[in-house]
Each structure stands twice: as structure tokens, then as C-alpha cells.
Amino acid sequence: MAVSEAMRMLEAPLPILSFLFGVLSVLTPCVLPVIPVIGSYAARTGRFVPLALVSGFSISFVAMGILASAFGQILQPLGDLLRYGAGGIMILMGVYILIEEYLPPEVLSGLSLSRVLGGLSSKVGAEINGIGGGVLLGVTLGIVWIPCIGPILGSILAMVAVEAKLLYGSFLLILYSAGMAIPFLIIAYGSNLAVKRVKALSSHLPLISRLSGVILIAAGIYFGMMG
């Protein structure tokens, strides 16, 4: 029974979406620009500090997944209505990403906050040393980045809430964290060439953002139709 459950977890499209959502979260305007700063500092501080840092933000995301699963268990009697609602949330988040650049400044006040927090996170990184400090900074980043990665993170948490299984929810958030961690570690342990490529990629962020919106909408439609 345990083996069949594990196979179901791996074969479903949700693990793939979770990992993809993690990668897309890295490619957001207030996350990607600060990664070279934080990553290079972490690597200089200690050989294993970048690993400690990604472990820290993974802890934050998995904790959110556990809370979402617990919340989903409470709402599980709603059945298909909960699934349709989660699909609707994903579609709305995708639409928001697509129209974000056309919204008036007062609606986007949270974006300036996310930039401030992103700058703050890089300063915090300059004051924390060691593996324990790396974990602490990672946990902090997991919270600090919420205003920026909210649409994507909110979508995966909606999926987790519908599944309403603590183990499976944790598994999906681990994959989401891996999607963020792998690019981060490549940059942290990479050469100056990797940093230059990040800077070059930054010029394509608007296109990547629109692609993220389309993926969220498609995932929301698919998720809402799942039986």
C-alpha cells in the first residue's frame, strides 16, 4: 500500500508543477536580482552555508505546506467545490501576473514593499555567519519573499490544501523548494559567468513573468478539471 501511494505521488502532474513553480519563483523581479549578492556572500562565508540557506527557506515553505494541508482537511467536506476554488485561485493569480504591469501604481504598492524587503534581505545576509546563521537567513528569506512570489506560492498552497494530506503536501513543498534551491546553488557555487548570465536573464524577466502567468492559468484550468 505504501509503495503504491509513493508511486501515485511521483506519477501525478502535481510534483512536476511544484518543481516548475519553484523555478518560476526564482525568476521573479525581486528574487532573481538579489540571488547573486546573497549567494556569493554565503559561499564566501562558508563552504556549506549556501546549503544551510536553502535548507532554511525550504523549512519555511514546508511549514506553509503543512498548514495548508491542515486547513484543507478542515474544508475537505466541500469536496469538488474546494478543488474548483483552488483552480480558480490559480487562474486569478495567473491573470494578475499577466496584467500586473498595466495596473495603477496604488494597486502595486506591495511591489515596492517586496523590493525593499529584497534589499533588506541582502543586508541581513552580510551580518549573519556560519551554518546556523545561513539557516536563519534562509527562513527569513522564505518569509521576506512572500510579497513577490505570492501568486506562485499561493497557487501551490491551494493545490496542497485540496490534497489535504500532510505527507503529500510536505512532499510538494519540498519539490517547490528544490526548484528554487537548484538555481540558487548553481549561482552560489558557480563562477562569475553564472552571475553574468543572471544579469543577462534579468532583461527577459517581463517575458518570463508573462509565461509564468500563462502556466498558472493553464495549471488552474487543469487542476479544476481533475477528478
PDB file of C-alpha atoms in Angstrom:
ATOM      1  CA  MET A   1       0.000   0.000   0.000  1.00  0.00           C
ATOM      2  CA  ALA A   2       2.833   2.389   0.915  1.00  0.00           C
ATOM      3  CA  VAL A   3       4.626   1.597  -2.361  1.00  0.00           C
ATOM      4  CA  SER A   4       1.522   2.268  -4.463  1.00  0.00           C
ATOM      5  CA  GLU A   5       0.958   5.566  -2.639  1.00  0.00           C
ATOM      6  CA  ALA A   6       4.569   6.594  -3.301  1.00  0.00           C
ATOM      7  CA  MET A   7       4.172   5.743  -6.991  1.00  0.00           C
ATOM      8  CA  ARG A   8       0.992   7.843  -7.163  1.00  0.00           C
ATOM      9  CA  MET A   9       2.821  10.790  -5.632  1.00  0.00           C
ATOM     10  CA  LEU A  10       5.541  10.609  -8.263  1.00  0.00           C
ATOM     11  CA  GLU A  11       3.353   9.913 -11.303  1.00  0.00           C
ATOM     12  CA  ALA A  12       0.852  12.719 -10.765  1.00  0.00           C
ATOM     13  CA  PRO A  13       1.494  16.015 -12.602  1.00  0.00           C
ATOM     14  CA  LEU A  14       1.420  17.946  -9.328  1.00  0.00           C
ATOM     15  CA  PRO A  15       5.064  17.132  -8.416  1.00  0.00           C
ATOM     16  CA  ILE A  16       6.184  18.413 -11.817  1.00  0.00           C
ATOM     17  CA  LEU A  17       4.127  21.572 -11.389  1.00  0.00           C
ATOM     18  CA  SER A  18       5.508  22.073  -7.884  1.00  0.00           C
ATOM     19  CA  PHE A  19       9.108  21.919  -9.080  1.00  0.00           C
ATOM     20  CA  LEU A  20       8.317  24.176 -12.053  1.00  0.00           C
ATOM     21  CA  PHE A  21       6.616  26.698  -9.778  1.00  0.00           C
ATOM     22  CA  GLY A  22       9.792  26.773  -7.676  1.00  0.00           C
ATOM     23  CA  VAL A  23      11.926  27.583 -10.721  1.00  0.00           C
ATOM     24  CA  LEU A  24       9.472  30.282 -11.793  1.00  0.00           C
ATOM     25  CA  SER A  25       9.607  31.781  -8.297  1.00  0.00           C
ATOM     26  CA  VAL A  26      13.344  32.335  -8.731  1.00  0.00           C
ATOM     27  CA  LEU A  27      12.654  34.163 -11.998  1.00  0.00           C
ATOM     28  CA  THR A  28      10.642  36.951 -10.384  1.00  0.00           C
ATOM     29  CA  PRO A  29      11.771  40.610 -10.453  1.00  0.00           C
ATOM     30  CA  CYS A  30      12.536  40.929  -6.745  1.00  0.00           C
ATOM     31  CA  VAL A  31      14.126  37.494  -6.226  1.00  0.00           C
ATOM     32  CA  LEU A  32      16.498  36.950  -9.143  1.00  0.00           C
ATOM     33  CA  PRO A  33      18.437  40.258  -8.793  1.00  0.00           C
ATOM     34  CA  VAL A  34      19.349  39.622  -5.131  1.00  0.00           C
ATOM     35  CA  ILE A  35      20.323  35.964  -5.521  1.00  0.00           C
ATOM     36  CA  PRO A  36      23.863  36.664  -6.842  1.00  0.00           C
ATOM     37  CA  VAL A  37      24.514  39.011  -3.884  1.00  0.00           C
ATOM     38  CA  ILE A  38      23.199  36.625  -1.243  1.00  0.00           C
ATOM     39  CA  GLY A  39      24.573  33.512  -2.913  1.00  0.00           C
ATOM     40  CA  SER A  40      28.099  34.831  -3.431  1.00  0.00           C
ATOM     41  CA  TYR A  41      28.260  36.127   0.137  1.00  0.00           C
ATOM     42  CA  ALA A  42      27.013  32.809   1.527  1.00  0.00           C
ATOM     43  CA  ALA A  43      29.627  30.904  -0.474  1.00  0.00           C
ATOM     44  CA  ARG A  44      32.412  33.172   0.816  1.00  0.00           C
ATOM     45  CA  THR A  45      31.202  32.819   4.398  1.00  0.00           C
ATOM     46  CA  GLY A  46      31.464  29.049   4.423  1.00  0.00           C
ATOM     47  CA  ARG A  47      31.505  26.070   2.119  1.00  0.00           C
ATOM     48  CA  PHE A  48      28.197  24.707   3.389  1.00  0.00           C
ATOM     49  CA  VAL A  49      26.454  27.998   4.142  1.00  0.00           C
ATOM     50  CA  PRO A  50      24.575  28.102   0.781  1.00  0.00           C
ATOM     51  CA  LEU A  51      23.212  24.615   1.535  1.00  0.00           C
ATOM     52  CA  ALA A  52      22.194  25.793   5.005  1.00  0.00           C
ATOM     53  CA  LEU A  53      20.470  28.808   3.462  1.00  0.00           C
ATOM     54  CA  VAL A  54      18.363  26.774   1.027  1.00  0.00           C
ATOM     55  CA  SER A  55      17.529  24.422   3.890  1.00  0.00           C
ATOM     56  CA  GLY A  56      16.234  27.439   5.786  1.00  0.00           C
ATOM     57  CA  PHE A  57      13.825  28.671   3.143  1.00  0.00           C
ATOM     58  CA  SER A  58      12.778  25.081   2.480  1.00  0.00           C
ATOM     59  CA  ILE A  59      11.769  24.834   6.141  1.00  0.00           C
ATOM     60  CA  SER A  60       9.620  27.947   5.719  1.00  0.00           C
ATOM     61  CA  PHE A  61       7.851  26.612   2.639  1.00  0.00           C
ATOM     62  CA  VAL A  62       7.297  23.116   4.037  1.00  0.00           C
ATOM     63  CA  ALA A  63       5.812  24.645   7.189  1.00  0.00           C
ATOM     64  CA  MET A  64       3.402  26.614   4.997  1.00  0.00           C
ATOM     65  CA  GLY A  65       2.527  23.405   3.170  1.00  0.00           C
ATOM     66  CA  ILE A  66       1.743  21.615   6.431  1.00  0.00           C
ATOM     67  CA  LEU A  67      -0.542  24.476   7.465  1.00  0.00           C
ATOM     68  CA  ALA A  68      -2.254  24.430   4.056  1.00  0.00           C
ATOM     69  CA  SER A  69      -2.779  20.661   4.305  1.00  0.00           C
ATOM     70  CA  ALA A  70      -4.271  21.015   7.780  1.00  0.00           C
ATOM     71  CA  PHE A  71      -6.570  23.776   6.524  1.00  0.00           C
ATOM     72  CA  GLY A  72      -7.579  21.584   3.588  1.00  0.00           C
ATOM     73  CA  GLN A  73      -8.510  18.753   5.938  1.00  0.00           C
ATOM     74  CA  ILE A  74     -10.921  21.076   7.701  1.00  0.00           C
ATOM     75  CA  LEU A  75     -12.538  22.079   4.390  1.00  0.00           C
ATOM     76  CA  GLN A  76     -12.410  18.608   2.822  1.00  0.00           C
ATOM     77  CA  PRO A  77     -16.201  18.064   3.198  1.00  0.00           C
ATOM     78  CA  LEU A  78     -16.646  20.713   0.498  1.00  0.00           C
ATOM     79  CA  GLY A  79     -15.308  18.154  -1.998  1.00  0.00           C
ATOM     80  CA  ASP A  80     -15.231  19.339  -5.612  1.00  0.00           C
ATOM     81  CA  LEU A  81     -16.136  22.876  -4.578  1.00  0.00           C
ATOM     82  CA  LEU A  82     -12.768  23.170  -2.845  1.00  0.00           C
ATOM     83  CA  ARG A  83     -10.977  21.909  -5.961  1.00  0.00           C
ATOM     84  CA  TYR A  84     -12.828  24.356  -8.203  1.00  0.00           C
ATOM     85  CA  GLY A  85     -11.975  27.143  -5.779  1.00  0.00           C
ATOM     86  CA  ALA A  86      -8.286  26.233  -5.819  1.00  0.00           C
ATOM     87  CA  GLY A  87      -8.296  26.114  -9.608  1.00  0.00           C
ATOM     88  CA  GLY A  88      -9.982  29.499  -9.646  1.00  0.00           C
ATOM     89  CA  ILE A  89      -7.322  30.935  -7.328  1.00  0.00           C
ATOM     90  CA  MET A  90      -4.577  29.697  -9.644  1.00  0.00           C
ATOM     91  CA  ILE A  91      -6.308  31.230 -12.662  1.00  0.00           C
ATOM     92  CA  LEU A  92      -6.755  34.561 -10.860  1.00  0.00           C
ATOM     93  CA  MET A  93      -3.105  34.555  -9.819  1.00  0.00           C
ATOM     94  CA  GLY A  94      -2.077  33.897 -13.418  1.00  0.00           C
ATOM     95  CA  VAL A  95      -4.297  36.727 -14.684  1.00  0.00           C
ATOM     96  CA  TYR A  96      -2.837  39.040 -12.040  1.00  0.00           C
ATOM     97  CA  ILE A  97       0.694  38.307 -13.247  1.00  0.00           C
ATOM     98  CA  LEU A  98      -0.333  38.998 -16.858  1.00  0.00           C
ATOM     99  CA  ILE A  99      -1.969  42.355 -16.111  1.00  0.00           C
ATOM    100  CA  GLU A 100       0.312  43.449 -13.270  1.00  0.00           C
ATOM    101  CA  GLU A 101       2.331  45.853 -15.411  1.00  0.00           C
ATOM    102  CA  TYR A 102      -0.863  47.598 -16.534  1.00  0.00           C
ATOM    103  CA  LEU A 103      -2.276  48.155 -13.043  1.00  0.00           C
ATOM    104  CA  PRO A 104      -2.172  51.641 -11.464  1.00  0.00           C
ATOM    105  CA  PRO A 105       0.679  52.334  -9.004  1.00  0.00           C
ATOM    106  CA  GLU A 106      -1.567  52.387  -5.931  1.00  0.00           C
ATOM    107  CA  VAL A 107      -2.614  48.798  -6.640  1.00  0.00           C
ATOM    108  CA  LEU A 108       1.011  47.761  -6.865  1.00  0.00           C
ATOM    109  CA  SER A 109       2.082  49.339  -3.582  1.00  0.00           C
ATOM    110  CA  GLY A 110       3.017  45.869  -2.325  1.00  0.00           C
ATOM    111  CA  LEU A 111       5.576  45.549  -5.113  1.00  0.00           C
ATOM    112  CA  SER A 112       7.651  48.404  -3.746  1.00  0.00           C
ATOM    113  CA  LEU A 113       7.467  46.698  -0.367  1.00  0.00           C
ATOM    114  CA  SER A 114       8.817  43.489  -1.847  1.00  0.00           C
ATOM    115  CA  ARG A 115      11.733  45.413  -3.366  1.00  0.00           C
ATOM    116  CA  VAL A 116      12.520  46.995  -0.026  1.00  0.00           C
ATOM    117  CA  LEU A 117      12.376  43.605   1.662  1.00  0.00           C
ATOM    118  CA  GLY A 118      14.551  42.123  -1.064  1.00  0.00           C
ATOM    119  CA  GLY A 119      17.191  44.788  -0.431  1.00  0.00           C
ATOM    120  CA  LEU A 120      16.886  44.235   3.299  1.00  0.00           C
ATOM    121  CA  SER A 121      17.462  40.508   2.880  1.00  0.00           C
ATOM    122  CA  SER A 122      20.780  41.138   1.132  1.00  0.00           C
ATOM    123  CA  LYS A 123      21.870  43.407   4.012  1.00  0.00           C
ATOM    124  CA  VAL A 124      20.827  40.817   6.578  1.00  0.00           C
ATOM    125  CA  GLY A 125      22.985  38.298   4.744  1.00  0.00           C
ATOM    126  CA  ALA A 126      26.027  40.487   5.317  1.00  0.00           C
ATOM    127  CA  GLU A 127      25.584  40.241   9.077  1.00  0.00           C
ATOM    128  CA  ILE A 128      24.966  36.505   9.555  1.00  0.00           C
ATOM    129  CA  ASN A 129      27.783  33.983   9.659  1.00  0.00           C
ATOM    130  CA  GLY A 130      28.036  30.223   9.896  1.00  0.00           C
ATOM    131  CA  ILE A 131      25.705  27.361   9.096  1.00  0.00           C
ATOM    132  CA  GLY A 132      23.234  28.324  11.830  1.00  0.00           C
ATOM    133  CA  GLY A 133      23.154  31.870  10.511  1.00  0.00           C
ATOM    134  CA  GLY A 134      22.618  30.546   6.984  1.00  0.00           C
ATOM    135  CA  VAL A 135      19.592  28.543   8.101  1.00  0.00           C
ATOM    136  CA  LEU A 136      18.214  31.587   9.919  1.00  0.00           C
ATOM    137  CA  LEU A 137      18.710  33.788   6.862  1.00  0.00           C
ATOM    138  CA  GLY A 138      17.016  31.145   4.693  1.00  0.00           C
ATOM    139  CA  VAL A 139      13.974  31.039   6.974  1.00  0.00           C
ATOM    140  CA  THR A 140      13.880  34.837   6.867  1.00  0.00           C
ATOM    141  CA  LEU A 141      14.056  34.864   3.068  1.00  0.00           C
ATOM    142  CA  GLY A 142      11.215  32.374   2.866  1.00  0.00           C
ATOM    143  CA  ILE A 143       9.054  34.962   4.620  1.00  0.00           C
ATOM    144  CA  VAL A 144      10.569  38.085   3.064  1.00  0.00           C
ATOM    145  CA  TRP A 145       9.964  36.848  -0.488  1.00  0.00           C
ATOM    146  CA  ILE A 146       6.240  36.199   0.077  1.00  0.00           C
ATOM    147  CA  PRO A 147       5.117  39.577  -1.373  1.00  0.00           C
ATOM    148  CA  CYS A 148       7.000  38.819  -4.596  1.00  0.00           C
ATOM    149  CA  ILE A 149       6.347  35.098  -5.075  1.00  0.00           C
ATOM    150  CA  GLY A 150       2.850  35.273  -3.578  1.00  0.00           C
ATOM    151  CA  PRO A 151       0.891  34.412  -6.749  1.00  0.00           C
ATOM    152  CA  ILE A 152       3.004  31.317  -7.450  1.00  0.00           C
ATOM    153  CA  LEU A 153       3.364  30.223  -3.830  1.00  0.00           C
ATOM    154  CA  GLY A 154      -0.344  30.833  -3.232  1.00  0.00           C
ATOM    155  CA  SER A 155      -1.169  28.587  -6.175  1.00  0.00           C
ATOM    156  CA  ILE A 156       0.841  25.641  -4.919  1.00  0.00           C
ATOM    157  CA  LEU A 157      -0.543  26.092  -1.397  1.00  0.00           C
ATOM    158  CA  ALA A 158      -4.041  25.969  -2.910  1.00  0.00           C
ATOM    159  CA  MET A 159      -3.145  22.645  -4.568  1.00  0.00           C
ATOM    160  CA  VAL A 160      -1.787  21.343  -1.281  1.00  0.00           C
ATOM    161  CA  ALA A 161      -4.931  22.392   0.580  1.00  0.00           C
ATOM    162  CA  VAL A 162      -7.096  20.434  -1.863  1.00  0.00           C
ATOM    163  CA  GLU A 163      -4.967  17.309  -1.472  1.00  0.00           C
ATOM    164  CA  ALA A 164      -5.329  17.717   2.329  1.00  0.00           C
ATOM    165  CA  LYS A 165      -2.557  15.217   3.123  1.00  0.00           C
ATOM    166  CA  LEU A 166       0.282  16.329   5.361  1.00  0.00           C
ATOM    167  CA  LEU A 167       2.875  13.962   3.882  1.00  0.00           C
ATOM    168  CA  TYR A 168       1.939  14.709   0.290  1.00  0.00           C
ATOM    169  CA  GLY A 169       1.728  18.439   0.978  1.00  0.00           C
ATOM    170  CA  SER A 170       5.194  18.412   2.517  1.00  0.00           C
ATOM    171  CA  PHE A 171       6.477  16.429  -0.460  1.00  0.00           C
ATOM    172  CA  LEU A 172       5.107  19.014  -2.927  1.00  0.00           C
ATOM    173  CA  LEU A 173       6.636  21.910  -0.989  1.00  0.00           C
ATOM    174  CA  ILE A 174       9.980  20.096  -0.852  1.00  0.00           C
ATOM    175  CA  LEU A 175       9.869  19.880  -4.648  1.00  0.00           C
ATOM    176  CA  TYR A 176       8.897  23.549  -4.834  1.00  0.00           C
ATOM    177  CA  SER A 177      11.868  24.394  -2.604  1.00  0.00           C
ATOM    178  CA  ALA A 178      14.142  22.271  -4.799  1.00  0.00           C
ATOM    179  CA  GLY A 179      13.005  24.251  -7.830  1.00  0.00           C
ATOM    180  CA  MET A 180      14.195  27.407  -6.070  1.00  0.00           C
ATOM    181  CA  ALA A 181      17.272  25.839  -4.473  1.00  0.00           C
ATOM    182  CA  ILE A 182      18.932  24.378  -7.566  1.00  0.00           C
ATOM    183  CA  PRO A 183      19.306  27.685  -9.461  1.00  0.00           C
ATOM    184  CA  PHE A 184      20.382  29.371  -6.225  1.00  0.00           C
ATOM    185  CA  LEU A 185      23.118  26.802  -5.562  1.00  0.00           C
ATOM    186  CA  ILE A 186      24.322  26.943  -9.181  1.00  0.00           C
ATOM    187  CA  ILE A 187      24.769  30.703  -8.812  1.00  0.00           C
ATOM    188  CA  ALA A 188      26.259  30.494  -5.307  1.00  0.00           C
ATOM    189  CA  TYR A 189      28.825  27.858  -6.234  1.00  0.00           C
ATOM    190  CA  GLY A 190      29.207  28.974  -9.836  1.00  0.00           C
ATOM    191  CA  SER A 191      31.679  31.274 -11.450  1.00  0.00           C
ATOM    192  CA  ASN A 192      31.388  34.908 -12.449  1.00  0.00           C
ATOM    193  CA  LEU A 193      29.984  33.600 -15.714  1.00  0.00           C
ATOM    194  CA  ALA A 194      26.911  32.342 -13.858  1.00  0.00           C
ATOM    195  CA  VAL A 195      26.402  35.782 -12.309  1.00  0.00           C
ATOM    196  CA  LYS A 196      26.752  37.438 -15.721  1.00  0.00           C
ATOM    197  CA  ARG A 197      24.156  35.075 -17.138  1.00  0.00           C
ATOM    198  CA  VAL A 198      21.782  36.044 -14.328  1.00  0.00           C
ATOM    199  CA  LYS A 199      22.232  39.696 -15.218  1.00  0.00           C
ATOM    200  CA  ALA A 200      21.578  38.911 -18.874  1.00  0.00           C
ATOM    201  CA  LEU A 201      18.493  36.900 -17.931  1.00  0.00           C
ATOM    202  CA  SER A 202      17.160  39.839 -15.927  1.00  0.00           C
ATOM    203  CA  SER A 203      16.440  41.696 -19.164  1.00  0.00           C
ATOM    204  CA  HIS A 204      13.979  38.939 -20.111  1.00  0.00           C
ATOM    205  CA  LEU A 205      12.086  38.960 -16.804  1.00  0.00           C
ATOM    206  CA  PRO A 206       8.932  40.621 -18.242  1.00  0.00           C
ATOM    207  CA  LEU A 207       8.603  37.848 -20.831  1.00  0.00           C
ATOM    208  CA  ILE A 208       9.303  35.164 -18.214  1.00  0.00           C
ATOM    209  CA  SER A 209       6.698  36.750 -15.940  1.00  0.00           C
ATOM    210  CA  ARG A 210       4.051  36.600 -18.671  1.00  0.00           C
ATOM    211  CA  LEU A 211       4.976  32.975 -19.347  1.00  0.00           C
ATOM    212  CA  SER A 212       4.529  32.269 -15.633  1.00  0.00           C
ATOM    213  CA  GLY A 213       1.044  33.781 -15.791  1.00  0.00           C
ATOM    214  CA  VAL A 214       0.070  31.589 -18.736  1.00  0.00           C
ATOM    215  CA  ILE A 215       1.388  28.479 -16.970  1.00  0.00           C
ATOM    216  CA  LEU A 216      -0.586  29.312 -13.828  1.00  0.00           C
ATOM    217  CA  ILE A 217      -3.786  29.801 -15.825  1.00  0.00           C
ATOM    218  CA  ALA A 218      -3.301  26.508 -17.682  1.00  0.00           C
ATOM    219  CA  ALA A 219      -2.472  24.714 -14.426  1.00  0.00           C
ATOM    220  CA  GLY A 220      -5.558  26.212 -12.772  1.00  0.00           C
ATOM    221  CA  ILE A 221      -7.827  25.017 -15.578  1.00  0.00           C
ATOM    222  CA  TYR A 222      -6.296  21.545 -15.465  1.00  0.00           C
ATOM    223  CA  PHE A 223      -6.412  21.368 -11.681  1.00  0.00           C
ATOM    224  CA  GLY A 224     -10.056  22.485 -11.572  1.00  0.00           C
ATOM    225  CA  MET A 225     -10.977  19.761 -14.054  1.00  0.00           C
ATOM    226  CA  MET A 226      -9.147  16.967 -12.225  1.00  0.00           C
ATOM    227  CA  GLY A 227     -11.418  14.303 -10.790  1.00  0.00           C
TER     228      GLY A 227
END
